[in-house]
Coordinates of C-alpha atoms and ligand atoms in Angstrom, one line a residue:
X588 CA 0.7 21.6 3.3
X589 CA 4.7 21.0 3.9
X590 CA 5.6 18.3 1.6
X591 CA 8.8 17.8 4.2
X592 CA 5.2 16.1 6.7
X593 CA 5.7 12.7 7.5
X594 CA 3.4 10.2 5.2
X595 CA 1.1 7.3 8.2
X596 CA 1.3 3.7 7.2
X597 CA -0.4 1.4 9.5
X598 CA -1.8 -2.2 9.5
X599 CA -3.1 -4.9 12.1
X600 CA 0.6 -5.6 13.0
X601 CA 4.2 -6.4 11.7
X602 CA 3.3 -7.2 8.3
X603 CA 2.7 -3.7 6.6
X604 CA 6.2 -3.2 7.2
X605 CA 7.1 -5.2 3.8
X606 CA 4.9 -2.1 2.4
X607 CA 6.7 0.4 4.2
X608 CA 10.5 -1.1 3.3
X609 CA 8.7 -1.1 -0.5
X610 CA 8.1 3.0 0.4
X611 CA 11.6 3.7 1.9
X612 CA 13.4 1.7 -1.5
X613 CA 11.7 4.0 -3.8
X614 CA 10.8 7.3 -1.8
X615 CA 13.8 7.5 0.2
X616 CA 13.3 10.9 1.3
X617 CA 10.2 10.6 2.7
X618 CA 9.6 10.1 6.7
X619 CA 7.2 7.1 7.7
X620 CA 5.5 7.3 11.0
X621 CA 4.6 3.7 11.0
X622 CA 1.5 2.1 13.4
X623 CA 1.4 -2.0 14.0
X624 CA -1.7 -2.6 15.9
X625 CA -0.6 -5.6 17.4
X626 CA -2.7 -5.4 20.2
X627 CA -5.1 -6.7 18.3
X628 CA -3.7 -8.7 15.6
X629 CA -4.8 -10.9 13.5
X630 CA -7.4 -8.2 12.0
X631 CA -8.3 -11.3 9.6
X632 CA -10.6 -13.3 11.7
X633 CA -12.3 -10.1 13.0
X634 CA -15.6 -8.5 12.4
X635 CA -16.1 -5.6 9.8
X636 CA -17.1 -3.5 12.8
X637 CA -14.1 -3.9 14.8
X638 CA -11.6 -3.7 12.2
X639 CA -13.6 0.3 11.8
X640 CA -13.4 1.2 15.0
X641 CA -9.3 0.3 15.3
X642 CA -8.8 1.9 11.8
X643 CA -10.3 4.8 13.0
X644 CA -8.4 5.3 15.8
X645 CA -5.3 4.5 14.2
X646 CA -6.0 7.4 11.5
X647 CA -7.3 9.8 14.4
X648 CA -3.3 8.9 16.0
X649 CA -1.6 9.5 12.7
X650 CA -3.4 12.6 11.8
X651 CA -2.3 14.4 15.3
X652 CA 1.3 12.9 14.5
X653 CA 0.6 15.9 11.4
X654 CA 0.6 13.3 8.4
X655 CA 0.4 14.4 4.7
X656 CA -1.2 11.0 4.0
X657 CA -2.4 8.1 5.5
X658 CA -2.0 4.4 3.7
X659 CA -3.8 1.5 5.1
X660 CA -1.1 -1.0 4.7
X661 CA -3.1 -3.6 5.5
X662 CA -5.5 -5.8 3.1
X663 CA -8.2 -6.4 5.5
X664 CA -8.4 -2.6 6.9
X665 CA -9.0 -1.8 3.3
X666 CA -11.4 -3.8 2.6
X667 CA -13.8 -3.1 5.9
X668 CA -12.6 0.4 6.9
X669 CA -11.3 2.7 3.9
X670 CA -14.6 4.0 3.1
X671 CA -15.0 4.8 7.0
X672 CA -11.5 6.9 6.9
X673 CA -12.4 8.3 4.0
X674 CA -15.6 9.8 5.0
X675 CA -13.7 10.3 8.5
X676 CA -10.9 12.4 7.1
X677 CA -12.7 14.3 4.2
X678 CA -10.4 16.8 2.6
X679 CA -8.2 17.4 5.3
X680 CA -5.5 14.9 4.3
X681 CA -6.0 12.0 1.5
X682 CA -5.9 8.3 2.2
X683 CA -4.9 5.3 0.2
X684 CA -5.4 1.6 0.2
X685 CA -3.5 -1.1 -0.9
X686 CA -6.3 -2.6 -3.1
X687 CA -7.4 -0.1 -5.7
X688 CA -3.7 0.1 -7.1
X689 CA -3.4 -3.6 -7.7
X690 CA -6.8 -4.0 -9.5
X691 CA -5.6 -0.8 -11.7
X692 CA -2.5 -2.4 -12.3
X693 CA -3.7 -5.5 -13.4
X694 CA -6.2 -4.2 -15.4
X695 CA -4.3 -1.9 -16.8
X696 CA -1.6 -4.6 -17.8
X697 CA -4.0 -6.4 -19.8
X698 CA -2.2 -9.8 -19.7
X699 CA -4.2 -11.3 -16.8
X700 CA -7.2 -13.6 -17.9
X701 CA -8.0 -15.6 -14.5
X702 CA -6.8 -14.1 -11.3
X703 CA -6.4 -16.2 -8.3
X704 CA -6.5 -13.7 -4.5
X705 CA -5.1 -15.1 -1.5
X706 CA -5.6 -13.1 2.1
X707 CA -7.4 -13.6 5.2
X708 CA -10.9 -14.9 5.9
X709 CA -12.1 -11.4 6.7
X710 CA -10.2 -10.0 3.3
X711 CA -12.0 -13.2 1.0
X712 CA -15.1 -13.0 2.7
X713 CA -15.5 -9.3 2.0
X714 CA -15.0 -10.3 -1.7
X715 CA -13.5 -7.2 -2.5
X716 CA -10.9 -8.1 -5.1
X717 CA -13.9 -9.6 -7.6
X718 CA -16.3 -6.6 -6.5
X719 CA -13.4 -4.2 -8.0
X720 CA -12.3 -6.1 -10.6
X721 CA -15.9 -7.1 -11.8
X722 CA -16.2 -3.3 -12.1
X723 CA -13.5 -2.4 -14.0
X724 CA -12.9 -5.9 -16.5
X725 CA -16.2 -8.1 -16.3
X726 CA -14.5 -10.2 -18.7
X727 CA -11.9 -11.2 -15.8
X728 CA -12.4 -14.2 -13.9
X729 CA -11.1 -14.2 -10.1
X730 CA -11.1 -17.0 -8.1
X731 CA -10.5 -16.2 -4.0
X732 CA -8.8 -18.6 -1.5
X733 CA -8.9 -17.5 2.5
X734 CA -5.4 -18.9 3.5
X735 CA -5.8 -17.9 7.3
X736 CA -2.7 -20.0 8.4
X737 CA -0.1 -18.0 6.0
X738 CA 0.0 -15.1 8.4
X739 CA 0.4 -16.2 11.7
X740 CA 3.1 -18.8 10.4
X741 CA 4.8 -16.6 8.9
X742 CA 5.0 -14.1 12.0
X743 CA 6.5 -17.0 13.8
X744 CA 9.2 -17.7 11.4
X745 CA 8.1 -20.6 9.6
X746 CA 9.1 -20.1 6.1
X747 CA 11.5 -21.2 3.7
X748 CA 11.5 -24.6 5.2
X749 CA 9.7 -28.2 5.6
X750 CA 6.7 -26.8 7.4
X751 CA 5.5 -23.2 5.8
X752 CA 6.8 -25.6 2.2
X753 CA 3.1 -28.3 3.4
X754 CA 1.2 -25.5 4.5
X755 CA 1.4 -23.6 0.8
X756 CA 1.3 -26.7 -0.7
X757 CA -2.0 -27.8 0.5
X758 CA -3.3 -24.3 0.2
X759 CA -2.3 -23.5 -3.6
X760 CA -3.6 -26.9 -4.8
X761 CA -7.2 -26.2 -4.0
X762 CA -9.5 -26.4 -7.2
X763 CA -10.4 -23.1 -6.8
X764 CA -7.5 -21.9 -8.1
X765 CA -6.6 -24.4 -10.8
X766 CA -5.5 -22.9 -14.2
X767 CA -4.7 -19.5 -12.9
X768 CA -2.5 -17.1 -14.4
X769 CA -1.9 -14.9 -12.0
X770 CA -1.8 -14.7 -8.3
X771 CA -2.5 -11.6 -5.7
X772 CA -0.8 -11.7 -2.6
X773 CA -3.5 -10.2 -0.7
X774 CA -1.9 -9.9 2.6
X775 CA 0.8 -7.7 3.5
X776 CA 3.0 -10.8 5.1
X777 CA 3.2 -12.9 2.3
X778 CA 5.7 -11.4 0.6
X779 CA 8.4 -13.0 2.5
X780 CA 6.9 -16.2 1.0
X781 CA 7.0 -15.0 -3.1
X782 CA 9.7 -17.3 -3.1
X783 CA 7.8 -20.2 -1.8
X784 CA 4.9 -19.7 -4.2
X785 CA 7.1 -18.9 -7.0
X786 CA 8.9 -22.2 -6.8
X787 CA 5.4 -23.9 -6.3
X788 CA 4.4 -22.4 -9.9
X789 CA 7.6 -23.2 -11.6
X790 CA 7.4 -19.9 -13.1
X791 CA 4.3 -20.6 -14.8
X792 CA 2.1 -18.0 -12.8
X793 CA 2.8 -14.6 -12.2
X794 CA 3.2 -13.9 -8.8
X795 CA 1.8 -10.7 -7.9
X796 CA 3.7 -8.3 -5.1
X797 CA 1.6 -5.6 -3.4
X798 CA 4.2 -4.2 -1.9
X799 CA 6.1 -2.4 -4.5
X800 CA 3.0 -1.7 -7.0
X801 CA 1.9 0.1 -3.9
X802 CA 4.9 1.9 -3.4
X803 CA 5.0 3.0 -7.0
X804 CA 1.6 4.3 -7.4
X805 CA 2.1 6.2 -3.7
X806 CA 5.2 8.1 -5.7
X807 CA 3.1 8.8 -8.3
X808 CA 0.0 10.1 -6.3
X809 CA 2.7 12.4 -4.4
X810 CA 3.9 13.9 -7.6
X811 CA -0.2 14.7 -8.4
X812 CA -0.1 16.2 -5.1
X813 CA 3.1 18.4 -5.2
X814 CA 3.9 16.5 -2.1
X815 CA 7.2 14.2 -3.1
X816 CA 9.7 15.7 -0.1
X817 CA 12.8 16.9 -1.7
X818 CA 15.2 17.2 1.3
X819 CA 16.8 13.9 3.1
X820 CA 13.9 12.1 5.1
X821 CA 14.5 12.9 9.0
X822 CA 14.4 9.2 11.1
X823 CA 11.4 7.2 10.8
X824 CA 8.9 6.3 13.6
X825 CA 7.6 2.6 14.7
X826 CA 4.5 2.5 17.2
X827 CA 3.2 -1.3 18.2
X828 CA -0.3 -1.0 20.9
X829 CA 1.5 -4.0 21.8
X830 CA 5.2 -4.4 22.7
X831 CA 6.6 -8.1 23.0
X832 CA 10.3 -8.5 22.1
X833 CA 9.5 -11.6 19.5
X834 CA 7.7 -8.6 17.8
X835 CA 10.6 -6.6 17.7
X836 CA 12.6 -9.7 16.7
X837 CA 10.5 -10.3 13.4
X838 CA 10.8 -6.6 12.4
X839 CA 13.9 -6.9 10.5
X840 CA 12.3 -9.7 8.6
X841 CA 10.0 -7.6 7.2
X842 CA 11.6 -4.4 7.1
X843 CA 14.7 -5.6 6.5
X844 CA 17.0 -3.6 8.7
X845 CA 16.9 -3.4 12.7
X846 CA 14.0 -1.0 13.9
X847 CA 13.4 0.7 17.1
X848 CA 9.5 0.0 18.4
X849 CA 8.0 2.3 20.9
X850 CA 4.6 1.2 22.8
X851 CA 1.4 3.9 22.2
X852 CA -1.7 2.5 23.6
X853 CA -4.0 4.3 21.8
X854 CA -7.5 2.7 23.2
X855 CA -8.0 4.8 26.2
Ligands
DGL1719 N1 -1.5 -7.9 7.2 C1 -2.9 -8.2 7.2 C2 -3.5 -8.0 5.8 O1 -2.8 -7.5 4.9 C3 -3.2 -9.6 7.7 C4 -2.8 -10.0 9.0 C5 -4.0 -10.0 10.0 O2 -4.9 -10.9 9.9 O3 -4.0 -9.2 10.9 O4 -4.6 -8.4 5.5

């Protein structure tokens, strides 16, 4: 396989893109075919059935588009559909998801004790982050919180001000996660709201960014592969099932520079 191949990133929308500008920061010379279902966003109040059969259709897309790899940027795909895509795509490219490289990093750091998650219903219900780290550290406690109103606030632009301030509030106070260390950012939007939750914590928990421990163990898992592209990256690609302009409006607040979408329905 042609390491110069692009490398498929897709989620249930916009906010995989804060995965994909982590990918383009540290793997500049890589091409990212990029695939937003936002036809049927949120994936986090859906059932595990639906979220397989979109996955798989998104992964049947990026595998004609002639991917090397295929990363589920999205916390609740992984959780319902990876083992569907992995089963589905067998050896013909590999696939990665943004859970497993968050549990190994933490549990490779050694310095968490009691891990608070935060995601979507459909991510906490699942219970995937205490499955996998249960696994690998019994001794770890995690403690999950749904916060189903992060995601679609944040797609509207509420953050960084009176509002999005009360809704994290109310949702980081919870008992459940008291007298954590540590807190997973289960959902690919929330980093645009670290800051938020950092300034909540006062330092005194470490906030945890998927994003760029993704990033970094996709680099390294395209060394293993003798798949790291050497030459300059030709122009990435954007596909939304959906097109609205407020979609393509939000964009540069999660990629972080202007991006041109192109409409694919890919349900017919
Ligand atoms: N970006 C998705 C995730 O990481 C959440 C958004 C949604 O509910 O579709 O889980």
């Amino acid at each position: 396989m042609s390491s110069a191949l692009p490398i498929g990133i897709f989620d249930s929308g916009i906010g995989g893109l804060t995965v994909a500008n982590a990918i383009r920061k540290i793997l500049p010379n890589e091409q990212i075919i990029y695939f937003g279902d936002t036809a049927h966003m949120p994936y986090g109040d859906k059932s595990p059935e639906a979220i397989k059969f979109y996955s798989l259709k998104i992964a049947k897309f990026l595998l004609d588009k002639n991917c090397k790899l295929i990363l589920i940027a999205c916390n609740t795909a992984s959780a319902h559909a990876y083992h569907e895509l992995l089963h589905f795509l067998g050896d013909r490219i590999p696939i990665l998801n943004v859970i497993d490289p968050v549990v190994d990093f933490m549990v490779q750091s050694g310095t968490h004790k009691k891990i608070g998650v935060i995601g979507t219903k459909s991510t906490i219900r699942s219970d995937i982050y205490a499955k996998k780290f249960k696994e690998a550290d019994p001794s770890l406690d995690v403690s999950s919180l749904a916060t189903p109103l992060l995601a679609p606030m944040i797609e509207e632009g509420f953050f960084n001000n009176n509002i999005s301030k009360t809704v994290i509030n109310s949702y980081l106070s919870s008992p459940k996660l008291k007298k954590i260390d540590s807190l997973i950012l289960a959902c690919t939007h929330y980093p645009l709201i670290k800051p938020e939750i950092s300034a909540y914590y006062n330092g005194k928990v470490d906030i945890i960014n998927t994003a760029e421990i993704v990033a970094d163990h996709l680099k390294e898992r395209l060394k293993g592969l003798k798949l790291l592209n050497e030459e300059p990256a030709k122009r990435h690609q954007f596909f939304v099932s959906d097109y609205t302009p407020s979609f393509a409006k939000s964009t540069r607040l999660f990629f972080g520079e202007k991006i041109h979408l192109s409409y694919k329905p890919i349900w017919d």
